[in-house]
XYZ file of C-alpha atoms in Angstrom:
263
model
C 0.000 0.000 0.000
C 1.221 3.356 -0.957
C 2.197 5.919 1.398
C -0.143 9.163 0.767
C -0.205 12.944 2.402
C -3.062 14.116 3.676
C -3.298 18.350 2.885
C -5.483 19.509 5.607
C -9.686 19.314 4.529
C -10.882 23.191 4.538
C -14.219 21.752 5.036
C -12.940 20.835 8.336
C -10.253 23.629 9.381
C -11.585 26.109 11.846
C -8.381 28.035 12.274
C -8.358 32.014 12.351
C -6.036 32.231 10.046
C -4.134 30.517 6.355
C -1.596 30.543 4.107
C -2.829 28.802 0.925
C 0.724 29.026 -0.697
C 3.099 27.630 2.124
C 0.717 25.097 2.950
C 0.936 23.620 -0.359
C 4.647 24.031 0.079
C 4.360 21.812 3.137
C 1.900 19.238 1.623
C 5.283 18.937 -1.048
C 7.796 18.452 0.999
C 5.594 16.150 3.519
C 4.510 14.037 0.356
C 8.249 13.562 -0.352
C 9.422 12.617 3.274
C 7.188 9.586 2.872
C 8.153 8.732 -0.735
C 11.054 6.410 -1.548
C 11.599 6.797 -4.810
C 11.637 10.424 -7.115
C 8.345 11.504 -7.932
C 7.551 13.643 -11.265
C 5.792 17.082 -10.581
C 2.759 15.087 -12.648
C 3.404 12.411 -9.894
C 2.684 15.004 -6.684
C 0.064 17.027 -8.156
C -2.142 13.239 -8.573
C -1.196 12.420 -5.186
C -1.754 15.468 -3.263
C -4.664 16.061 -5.838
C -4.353 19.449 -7.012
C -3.558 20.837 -10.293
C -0.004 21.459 -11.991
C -0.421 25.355 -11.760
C -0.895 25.032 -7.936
C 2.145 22.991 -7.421
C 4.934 23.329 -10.411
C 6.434 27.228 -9.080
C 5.890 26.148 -5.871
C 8.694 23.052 -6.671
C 10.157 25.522 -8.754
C 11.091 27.784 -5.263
C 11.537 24.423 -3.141
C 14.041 23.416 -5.582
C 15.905 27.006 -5.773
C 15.761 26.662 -1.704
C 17.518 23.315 -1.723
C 14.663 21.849 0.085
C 14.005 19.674 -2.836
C 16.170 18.499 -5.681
C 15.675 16.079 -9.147
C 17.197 12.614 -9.006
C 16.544 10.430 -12.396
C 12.852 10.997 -13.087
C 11.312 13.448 -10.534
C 11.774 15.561 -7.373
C 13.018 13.907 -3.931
C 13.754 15.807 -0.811
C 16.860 16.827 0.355
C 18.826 16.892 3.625
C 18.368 20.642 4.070
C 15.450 20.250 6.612
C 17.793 17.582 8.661
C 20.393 20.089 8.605
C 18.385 23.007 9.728
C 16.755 20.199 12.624
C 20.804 19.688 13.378
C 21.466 23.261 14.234
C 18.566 23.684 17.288
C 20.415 24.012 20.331
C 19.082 20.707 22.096
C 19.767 18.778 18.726
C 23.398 20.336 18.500
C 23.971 19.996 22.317
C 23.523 16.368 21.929
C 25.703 16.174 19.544
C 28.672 18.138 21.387
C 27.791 15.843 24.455
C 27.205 12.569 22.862
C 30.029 12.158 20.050
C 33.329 12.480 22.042
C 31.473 9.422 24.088
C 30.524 7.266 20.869
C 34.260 7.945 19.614
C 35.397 6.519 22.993
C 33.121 3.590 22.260
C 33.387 2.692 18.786
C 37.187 2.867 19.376
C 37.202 0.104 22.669
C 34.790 -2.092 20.729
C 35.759 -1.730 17.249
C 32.253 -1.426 15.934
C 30.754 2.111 14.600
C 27.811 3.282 16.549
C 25.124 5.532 15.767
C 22.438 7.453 17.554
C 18.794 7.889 16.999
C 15.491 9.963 17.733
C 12.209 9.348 16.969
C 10.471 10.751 14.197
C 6.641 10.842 14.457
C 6.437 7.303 12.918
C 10.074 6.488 12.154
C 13.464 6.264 14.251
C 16.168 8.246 12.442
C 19.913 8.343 12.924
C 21.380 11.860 13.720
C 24.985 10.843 14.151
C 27.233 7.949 14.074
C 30.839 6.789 14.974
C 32.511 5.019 12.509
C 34.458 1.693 13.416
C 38.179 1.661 13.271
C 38.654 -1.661 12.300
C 39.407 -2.062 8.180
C 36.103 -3.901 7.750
C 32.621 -2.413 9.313
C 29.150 -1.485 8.919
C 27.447 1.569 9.889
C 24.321 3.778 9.594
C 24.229 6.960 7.225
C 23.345 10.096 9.264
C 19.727 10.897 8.304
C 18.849 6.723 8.024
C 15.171 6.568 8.072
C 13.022 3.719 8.985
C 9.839 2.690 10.463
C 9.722 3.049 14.303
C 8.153 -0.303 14.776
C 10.229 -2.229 12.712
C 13.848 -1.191 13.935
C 15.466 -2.251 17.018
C 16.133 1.092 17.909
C 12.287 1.677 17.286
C 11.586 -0.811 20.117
C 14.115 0.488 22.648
C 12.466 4.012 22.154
C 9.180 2.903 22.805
C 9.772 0.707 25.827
C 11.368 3.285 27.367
C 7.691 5.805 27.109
C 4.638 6.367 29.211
C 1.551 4.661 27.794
C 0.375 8.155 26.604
C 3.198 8.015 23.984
C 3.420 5.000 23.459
C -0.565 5.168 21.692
C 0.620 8.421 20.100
C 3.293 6.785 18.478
C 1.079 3.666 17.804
C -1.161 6.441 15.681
C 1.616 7.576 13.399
C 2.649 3.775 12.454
C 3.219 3.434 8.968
C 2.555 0.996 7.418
C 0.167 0.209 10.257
C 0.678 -3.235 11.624
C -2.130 -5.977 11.868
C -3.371 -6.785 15.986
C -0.714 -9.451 16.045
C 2.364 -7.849 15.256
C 1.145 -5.156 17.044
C 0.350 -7.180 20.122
C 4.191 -9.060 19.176
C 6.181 -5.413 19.115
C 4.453 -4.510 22.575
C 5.860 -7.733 24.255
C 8.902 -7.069 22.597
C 9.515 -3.351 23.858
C 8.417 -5.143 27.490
C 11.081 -7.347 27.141
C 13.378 -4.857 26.169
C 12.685 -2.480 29.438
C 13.223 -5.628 31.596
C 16.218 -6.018 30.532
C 17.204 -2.644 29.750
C 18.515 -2.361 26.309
C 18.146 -4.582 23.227
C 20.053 -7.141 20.828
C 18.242 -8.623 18.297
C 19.275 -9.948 14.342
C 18.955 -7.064 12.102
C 15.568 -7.330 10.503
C 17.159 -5.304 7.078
C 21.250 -6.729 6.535
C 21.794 -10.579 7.115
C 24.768 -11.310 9.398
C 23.717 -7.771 11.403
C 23.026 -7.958 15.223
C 21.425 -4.792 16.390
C 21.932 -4.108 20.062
C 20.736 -0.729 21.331
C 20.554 1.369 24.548
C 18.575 3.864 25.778
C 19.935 7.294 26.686
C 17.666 7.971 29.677
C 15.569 10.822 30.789
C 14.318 9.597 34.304
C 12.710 6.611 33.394
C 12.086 8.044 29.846
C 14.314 7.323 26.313
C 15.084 10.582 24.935
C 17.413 8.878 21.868
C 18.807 5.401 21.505
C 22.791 4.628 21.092
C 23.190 1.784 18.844
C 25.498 -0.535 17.251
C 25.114 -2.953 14.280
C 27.621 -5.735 15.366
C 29.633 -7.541 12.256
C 30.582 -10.970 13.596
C 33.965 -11.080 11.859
C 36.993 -13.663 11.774
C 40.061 -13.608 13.952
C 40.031 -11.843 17.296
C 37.394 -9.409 18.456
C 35.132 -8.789 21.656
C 32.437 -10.638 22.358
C 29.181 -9.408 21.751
C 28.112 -9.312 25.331
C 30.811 -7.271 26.470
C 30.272 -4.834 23.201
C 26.733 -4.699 24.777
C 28.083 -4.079 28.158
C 30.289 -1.347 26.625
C 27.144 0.227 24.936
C 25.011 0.527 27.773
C 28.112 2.382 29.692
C 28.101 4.271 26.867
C 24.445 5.596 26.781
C 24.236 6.199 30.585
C 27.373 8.674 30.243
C 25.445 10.392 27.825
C 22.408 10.504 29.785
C 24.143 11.870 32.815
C 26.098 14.024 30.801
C 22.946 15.673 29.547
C 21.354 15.610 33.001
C 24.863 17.875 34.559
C 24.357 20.089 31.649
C 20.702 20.740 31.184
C 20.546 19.744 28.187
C 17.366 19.546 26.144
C 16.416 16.952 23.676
């Protein structure tokens, strides 16, 4: 099933006030968040149903902007709106607080690391650590995936108040059927007993996800993560690579708790 935007109904809008233009701006660049693959201008005007002389100057400006840019046979969006999100002060204080401690990390186990926030319905990587061994896999900054399909996903949401937990349950896309739903649940129960998560990588055979939370209280504000390569010849086990990452994400957390740091 496709994802579609949904531009907001006038019928059923009772705000004072509008701004016909930039909210068909927004439908664009919301329409293109969800979207995989480049869509053609004759692509997003079907989908967000409106006509081309609506939408093609507003691409036109999006694409002078650098908010959106054409890749093969249509528009996709760019990182610009990640990069603006990386320059708010809590985003870029977790960054000044969190990378000198995922260097630290990535260096003692010799696996990268990345960390992640939610994203309405998605978990998505805002930095990373790169391994320093010659072989290793790691996550691009700005990797994008469902929430309830990632490991990272789960250790988020075990780590909420019911409250969130249904609001997050709301944004799921695609929406999962009662069983898998009622399967994640147990999961992200299992995963606050424990405290953190390791589970086979449900996207990269050969991939074991383990993630931590970085804690809030009782409440995951971002999840540190590493995609352990099981490699030949000598390396650390994965429990102690586990047991390093957990260290790892409770530095953080207290480091953002002695700072004040917002996220």
């Amino acid at each position: 099933m496709k994802k579609t935007a949904q531009p907001i109904d006038s019928a059923e809008d009772n705000r004072l006030y509008r701004a016909p233009a930039l909210e068909k701006g927004l439908d664009i660049l919301e329409l293109l968040a969800i979207e995989e693959k480049p869509l053609t201008v004759s692509a997003i005007v079907q989908r967000l149903g409106r006509s081309t002389g609506e939408l093609f100057r507003m691409i036109q400006v999006l694409e002078h902007r650098g908010f959106v840019a054409q890749d093969g046979g249509g528009y996709v969006l760019t990182a610009r709106l990640f990069e603006l999100g990386l320059k708010r002060p809590p985003v870029r204080n977790l960054a000044e607080i969190a990378m000198p401690v995922m260097r630290q990390l990535s260096s003692k186990i010799g696996q990268s690391c990345h960390l992640t926030l939610p994203s309405r319905s998605d978990t998505v990587a805002v930095m990373r650590m790169e391994s320093s061994e010659q072989i290793g896999f790691s996550v691009r900054v700005g990797y994008r995936k469902p929430l309830h399909l990632t490991t990272s996903g789960a250790t988020l949401y075990a780590f909420q108040s019911e409250e969130v937990r249904s609001l997050w349950e709301s944004y799921f896309s695609p929406v999962p059927d009662a069983a898998a739903l009622k399967a994640f649940r147990a999961l992200a129960d299992t995963i606050r007993a424990q405290g953190y998560a390791r589970l086979p990588s449900g996207f990269v055979t050969g991939i074991t996800d383990i993630a931590a939370p970085v804690l809030r209280g009782d409440l995951a504000a971002a999840a540190l993560a590493v995609p352990f390569v099981k490699s030949l010849g000598e390396q650390m086990p994965v429990d102690e690579v586990a047991d390093h990452l957990r260290a790892a994400a409770k530095e953080i957390a207290g480091s953002l708790l002695r700072n004040d740091a917002r996220i």
